[in-house]
Amino acid sequence: MKDTQSTPDKDQVNKLRDSILYELKYSLGVTLLTASSSDVFSALALVVRRNQVDDYFSTQERHYQARKKRIYYISMEFLIGQSLRNNLINQGMMEITKAALESLGVDFEIIVRSEEDAALGNGGLGRLAACFIDSMATLDLAGSGHGIKYEYGLFHQQIQDGKQIEKPDDWHSAHSPWLIEHQSQAMIIPLYGRIEEIKDLQGNYNPMWMDWKIIIGVPHDYLVSGYNNNTVNSLRLYSACASDSFDIHIFNHGDYLKAVNQKIASENISKVLYPSDEILAGKELRLTQEYFLVACTLRDVMHDFFLHSTDLNQLPEFVAIQLNDTHPALAIVELMRILVDEHAVDWDIAWDLTQRTCAYTNHTLMPEALEKWSVNLFELLLPRHLQIIYEINRRFLLEVHRWQPERTDLLASMSLIEEMPEKKVRMAYLAIIGSHKVNGVAKLHSDLIKSNLVPDFYHLMPEKFTNQTNGVTPRRWIQQANPRLSLFLDAHLGNEWVTNLTLLTKLRSLASDRDVIAELAEIKKFNKLKLSQIITRQQGITINPDAMFDCQIKRIHEYKRQLLNVLYVINLYHRILDGVVSIAPKVHIFSGKAAPGYAMAKLIIQLINQVALKVNNDPNVNGQLKVVFLEDYKVSLAESIIPAADLSEQISTAGTEASGTSNMKLAMNGALTIGTLDGANIEIRDAVGHENFYVFGLSAEQIAEQRSKGRSPYDEYASNTELKMTVDSLISGFFHADKNLFYPLFNMLVNHGDHYFHLADFSSYCQAQHQALTDYNNTYNWHSRALNTISGMGEFSSDRTIRGYSRDIWGEDSLK
Ligand code: 26Q
């Protein structure tokens, strides 16, 4: 069933309608009359999935026959969001479905919106993984995603009295129509236990891992359709359950409660996604999750490989394993264990095969975000893996010594084991030496990996280090999120832009065509109206759709500097009250979640909400300025905000944001950017034209210089009256009766070093903001620049990124 024309074929519509009714009746046990929206959603999703299944089998067969290299993208997070609309688009079923639902008297939009987001990720890293599997299918790569089927995804955020409250996200995965459970492919994963030091018949040291406990991994396939190409790949999500045989042992000894408790403990492994990003929670359960994912995936890898060959020397020809950050870095160790212990491969050969198979993507430069796991924890959980890590390290340090015999300091600084204050395994170092390629996610980031993060590793093995600038899928972020812009692009460029986004450059010739610009302005206006309705529904705030929509939507973090944005808002508010400025109406929109244990980030949310309360209700502001914090940021909400944005806030301290991806989504949808020279902002600015990007702030180099020579935030604060007045109002009782409430923010800025340079960048940020607001008054010019921005964004499709990975990391043949 595929759309071949714009008015869908009647027979096909009828067939689809009958299929929906069939699923309603026989899978869900309801009739159309008694069905809820979510029943209709499920029925439709089951029909769509049935179409995908046929294509899935033929794709797998075709890839197998072609002996394609298989890409295993391992990630602790896949932030999918909703799937129905995306699958309808990629499967070419959109028009037929709309017609079929209409014939049933059902509202298409209501059905599509009733789908719960699959929020199996925190933010950028997880959403990148979701964009990548879309692109791999669209490019017909034999590429699958491998992750955990968390029972609870990222928490729901509620705002009560301005404060973030977390609520569990039970996404009812057991009933998801998209997941196909494969009990019959359940796999056995050993954990805990001890090492028996024994020798084999030849007298060689042959340690045995004994007395382990068993966890069962059950794979679930979520099918991933390529765009309009009949390719269907899979995202395999593993869930953990207890093993019966293991339980029986305890049951037989009569300890029923202990047995049940152990069963619960095993099932806890896939219970919940850890909700922190960039700040680490060194918990045993998290390490167990990481190992569980890796162990399950590698069983699939070996199974698939042996379908092609029994010669393990061919492993790197048939398999590429991509590690999404260090979270799955144990894949390197597990692969070594499988090769050496289970297949008796010689260590050196096994190591060579492992390195040629694995590659590692780094997503962070911040030292506090680098994963390190206590050696004691390893010993308890994975004793054999710890031994293997020690052996990898021993050989590696010999190599370091041969390389720089004089530099004995390197033996400690480059060791996989950190000694002080507690013995820990440095996962990034393990990932680097066990991989043949290490990439950053934007040019600046990849340069900083080499110069700042791991310079010694770079000097020892320079050929390993590469860059793959992130991208996002235009199927979701333009076609699905912004259907009007999508039609506009179809009309002016033809439909090819969807898979060849560089065609957007052709728009440049239209940037002075008044009719075209008016059309684009109309689209933006429509999207802003829709968002205003959502804001009014959620917050009861009325918004002027002609106001400039200034959006900062991302996780709440000090380094992302939502606080800088609020400080500007406070300053603007004071200036409006003082009658210093009369501005074009403006709305500052914020959305994002803070890690539940991150007090400072939560306080920033509270500040935004208190400022919003004050500003929005102040009659003296006269509607010129509004502040909105939209609660429960998630993929589907992003799809509503992004098409409506006029200005995109990308204001992280230079050198801290690895890439950013919302910067790309917003710019492709015609927002101009205000931003620092950080992450992918630099490349975006070059691509869209410097005149369409409000740059401000210190460069990464200047930040590094100031960090090393020392600065005085107190002097910055005290010597700038505007800044002082703004920062002082945090503790004046102006925004909250409790003067002490925001003192920690004040204190961090003024007395505790302002680690992220809010104060240093404040003036230059205000100037850039002022310029943007002035420019916004020239409506025609603004929209013409928006068109130029869109036209420059072609290179930020994740299709381009995946082609880059194929060419530079997985081998060109993976694309054929
Ligand atoms: C690690 C160990 C224990 C618990 C949690 C974690 C953890 C979880 C998630 C650590 C980090 C993350 C997420 C990081 C992340 O999203 N990074 C972002 O990746 C994007 C895609 O490359 C970049 O665009 C962003 O710049 C980067 O911040």
PDB file of C-alpha atoms in Angstrom, residues 336-451:
ATOM      1  CA  MET A 336      37.905  -9.851  23.427  1.00  0.00           C
ATOM      2  CA  ARG A 337      36.403 -12.300  25.931  1.00  0.00           C
ATOM      3  CA  ILE A 338      34.345 -14.013  23.252  1.00  0.00           C
ATOM      4  CA  LEU A 339      37.283 -14.307  20.870  1.00  0.00           C
ATOM      5  CA  VAL A 340      39.903 -15.354  23.403  1.00  0.00           C
ATOM      6  CA  ASP A 341      37.886 -17.400  25.902  1.00  0.00           C
ATOM      7  CA  GLU A 342      35.136 -18.859  23.772  1.00  0.00           C
ATOM      8  CA  HIS A 343      36.898 -19.226  20.433  1.00  0.00           C
ATOM      9  CA  ALA A 344      40.499 -19.653  21.570  1.00  0.00           C
ATOM     10  CA  VAL A 345      41.756 -16.888  19.289  1.00  0.00           C
ATOM     11  CA  ASP A 346      45.310 -15.791  20.009  1.00  0.00           C
ATOM     12  CA  TRP A 347      45.372 -12.519  22.037  1.00  0.00           C
ATOM     13  CA  ASP A 348      47.203 -10.412  19.447  1.00  0.00           C
ATOM     14  CA  ILE A 349      44.917 -11.536  16.658  1.00  0.00           C
ATOM     15  CA  ALA A 350      41.841 -10.987  18.818  1.00  0.00           C
ATOM     16  CA  TRP A 351      43.015  -7.480  19.700  1.00  0.00           C
ATOM     17  CA  ASP A 352      43.640  -6.607  16.067  1.00  0.00           C
ATOM     18  CA  LEU A 353      40.190  -7.897  15.068  1.00  0.00           C
ATOM     19  CA  THR A 354      38.523  -6.023  17.922  1.00  0.00           C
ATOM     20  CA  GLN A 355      40.178  -2.725  17.051  1.00  0.00           C
ATOM     21  CA  ARG A 356      39.308  -3.063  13.375  1.00  0.00           C
ATOM     22  CA  THR A 357      35.680  -3.810  14.263  1.00  0.00           C
ATOM     23  CA  CYS A 358      34.999  -1.099  16.845  1.00  0.00           C
ATOM     24  CA  ALA A 359      34.821   2.679  16.587  1.00  0.00           C
ATOM     25  CA  TYR A 360      33.993   5.262  19.228  1.00  0.00           C
ATOM     26  CA  THR A 361      32.106   8.549  19.071  1.00  0.00           C
ATOM     27  CA  ASN A 362      32.863  11.056  21.798  1.00  0.00           C
ATOM     28  CA  HIS A 363      30.093  13.509  22.775  1.00  0.00           C
ATOM     29  CA  THR A 364      31.599  15.509  25.570  1.00  0.00           C
ATOM     30  CA  LEU A 365      34.682  17.451  26.565  1.00  0.00           C
ATOM     31  CA  MET A 366      33.696  18.134  30.111  1.00  0.00           C
ATOM     32  CA  PRO A 367      35.984  16.248  32.483  1.00  0.00           C
ATOM     33  CA  GLU A 368      33.193  15.632  34.992  1.00  0.00           C
ATOM     34  CA  ALA A 369      31.167  13.854  32.312  1.00  0.00           C
ATOM     35  CA  LEU A 370      33.836  11.275  31.445  1.00  0.00           C
ATOM     36  CA  GLU A 371      32.846   7.808  32.578  1.00  0.00           C
ATOM     37  CA  LYS A 372      34.990   6.079  35.167  1.00  0.00           C
ATOM     38  CA  TRP A 373      33.970   2.938  37.011  1.00  0.00           C
ATOM     39  CA  SER A 374      35.371   1.732  40.272  1.00  0.00           C
ATOM     40  CA  VAL A 375      37.654  -1.283  39.989  1.00  0.00           C
ATOM     41  CA  ASN A 376      35.948  -2.773  43.054  1.00  0.00           C
ATOM     42  CA  LEU A 377      32.606  -2.649  41.315  1.00  0.00           C
ATOM     43  CA  PHE A 378      34.112  -4.319  38.248  1.00  0.00           C
ATOM     44  CA  GLU A 379      35.630  -7.040  40.367  1.00  0.00           C
ATOM     45  CA  LEU A 380      32.260  -7.822  41.844  1.00  0.00           C
ATOM     46  CA  LEU A 381      30.197  -7.638  38.691  1.00  0.00           C
ATOM     47  CA  LEU A 382      32.523  -8.626  35.858  1.00  0.00           C
ATOM     48  CA  PRO A 383      35.659 -10.251  37.259  1.00  0.00           C
ATOM     49  CA  ARG A 384      36.741 -11.755  33.951  1.00  0.00           C
ATOM     50  CA  HIS A 385      36.312  -8.445  32.156  1.00  0.00           C
ATOM     51  CA  LEU A 386      38.462  -6.706  34.732  1.00  0.00           C
ATOM     52  CA  GLN A 387      41.228  -9.224  34.092  1.00  0.00           C
ATOM     53  CA  ILE A 388      40.975  -8.568  30.378  1.00  0.00           C
ATOM     54  CA  ILE A 389      41.120  -4.807  30.956  1.00  0.00           C
ATOM     55  CA  TYR A 390      44.275  -5.265  33.042  1.00  0.00           C
ATOM     56  CA  GLU A 391      45.868  -7.287  30.276  1.00  0.00           C
ATOM     57  CA  ILE A 392      44.890  -4.726  27.620  1.00  0.00           C
ATOM     58  CA  ASN A 393      46.382  -2.049  29.851  1.00  0.00           C
ATOM     59  CA  ARG A 394      49.609  -3.966  30.516  1.00  0.00           C
ATOM     60  CA  ARG A 395      50.277  -4.352  26.812  1.00  0.00           C
ATOM     61  CA  PHE A 396      49.254  -0.784  26.075  1.00  0.00           C
ATOM     62  CA  LEU A 397      51.597   0.670  28.692  1.00  0.00           C
ATOM     63  CA  LEU A 398      54.464  -1.352  27.184  1.00  0.00           C
ATOM     64  CA  GLU A 399      53.670   0.346  23.905  1.00  0.00           C
ATOM     65  CA  VAL A 400      53.596   3.769  25.592  1.00  0.00           C
ATOM     66  CA  HIS A 401      56.966   3.013  27.149  1.00  0.00           C
ATOM     67  CA  ARG A 402      58.457   1.982  23.795  1.00  0.00           C
ATOM     68  CA  TRP A 403      57.073   5.177  22.267  1.00  0.00           C
ATOM     69  CA  GLN A 404      58.404   7.595  24.908  1.00  0.00           C
ATOM     70  CA  PRO A 405      60.839   5.724  27.193  1.00  0.00           C
ATOM     71  CA  GLU A 406      61.837   8.970  28.953  1.00  0.00           C
ATOM     72  CA  ARG A 407      58.288  10.036  29.807  1.00  0.00           C
ATOM     73  CA  THR A 408      57.552   7.784  32.766  1.00  0.00           C
ATOM     74  CA  ASP A 409      54.786  10.201  33.774  1.00  0.00           C
ATOM     75  CA  LEU A 410      52.766   8.952  30.798  1.00  0.00           C
ATOM     76  CA  LEU A 411      52.474   5.500  32.336  1.00  0.00           C
ATOM     77  CA  ALA A 412      50.205   6.951  35.005  1.00  0.00           C
ATOM     78  CA  SER A 413      48.443   9.611  32.950  1.00  0.00           C
ATOM     79  CA  MET A 414      47.610   7.312  30.017  1.00  0.00           C
ATOM     80  CA  SER A 415      46.838   4.200  32.034  1.00  0.00           C
ATOM     81  CA  LEU A 416      43.367   2.692  31.680  1.00  0.00           C
ATOM     82  CA  ILE A 417      43.383   2.595  35.456  1.00  0.00           C
ATOM     83  CA  GLU A 418      43.234   5.770  37.484  1.00  0.00           C
ATOM     84  CA  GLU A 419      44.930   5.101  40.832  1.00  0.00           C
ATOM     85  CA  MET A 420      43.924   8.048  43.003  1.00  0.00           C
ATOM     86  CA  PRO A 421      41.857   8.705  45.035  1.00  0.00           C
ATOM     87  CA  GLU A 422      40.213   5.388  44.212  1.00  0.00           C
ATOM     88  CA  LYS A 423      41.126   2.803  41.582  1.00  0.00           C
ATOM     89  CA  LYS A 424      38.905   3.361  38.567  1.00  0.00           C
ATOM     90  CA  VAL A 425      38.659   2.224  34.953  1.00  0.00           C
ATOM     91  CA  ARG A 426      38.819   5.156  32.505  1.00  0.00           C
ATOM     92  CA  MET A 427      36.234   4.200  29.934  1.00  0.00           C
ATOM     93  CA  ALA A 428      37.214   6.840  27.367  1.00  0.00           C
ATOM     94  CA  TYR A 429      40.786   5.546  27.239  1.00  0.00           C
ATOM     95  CA  LEU A 430      39.503   2.002  26.842  1.00  0.00           C
ATOM     96  CA  ALA A 431      37.232   3.152  24.007  1.00  0.00           C
ATOM     97  CA  ILE A 432      40.089   4.986  22.304  1.00  0.00           C
ATOM     98  CA  ILE A 433      42.620   2.185  22.328  1.00  0.00           C
ATOM     99  CA  GLY A 434      40.077  -0.517  21.471  1.00  0.00           C
ATOM    100  CA  SER A 435      38.820   1.346  18.374  1.00  0.00           C
ATOM    101  CA  HIS A 436      40.295   2.038  14.956  1.00  0.00           C
ATOM    102  CA  LYS A 437      38.547   5.420  14.766  1.00  0.00           C
ATOM    103  CA  VAL A 438      37.584   8.019  17.342  1.00  0.00           C
ATOM    104  CA  ASN A 439      35.379  10.862  16.230  1.00  0.00           C
ATOM    105  CA  GLY A 440      34.038  14.093  17.622  1.00  0.00           C
ATOM    106  CA  VAL A 441      30.656  15.481  16.556  1.00  0.00           C
ATOM    107  CA  ALA A 442      31.599  18.941  15.208  1.00  0.00           C
ATOM    108  CA  LYS A 443      34.837  20.367  13.822  1.00  0.00           C
ATOM    109  CA  LEU A 444      35.715  22.436  16.887  1.00  0.00           C
ATOM    110  CA  HIS A 445      34.868  19.541  19.180  1.00  0.00           C
ATOM    111  CA  SER A 446      37.032  17.114  17.223  1.00  0.00           C
ATOM    112  CA  ASP A 447      39.919  19.591  17.331  1.00  0.00           C
ATOM    113  CA  LEU A 448      39.524  20.044  21.077  1.00  0.00           C
ATOM    114  CA  ILE A 449      39.543  16.267  21.626  1.00  0.00           C
ATOM    115  CA  LYS A 450      42.983  16.231  20.026  1.00  0.00           C
ATOM    116  CA  SER A 451      44.398  19.358  21.639  1.00  0.00           C
TER     117      SER A 451
END
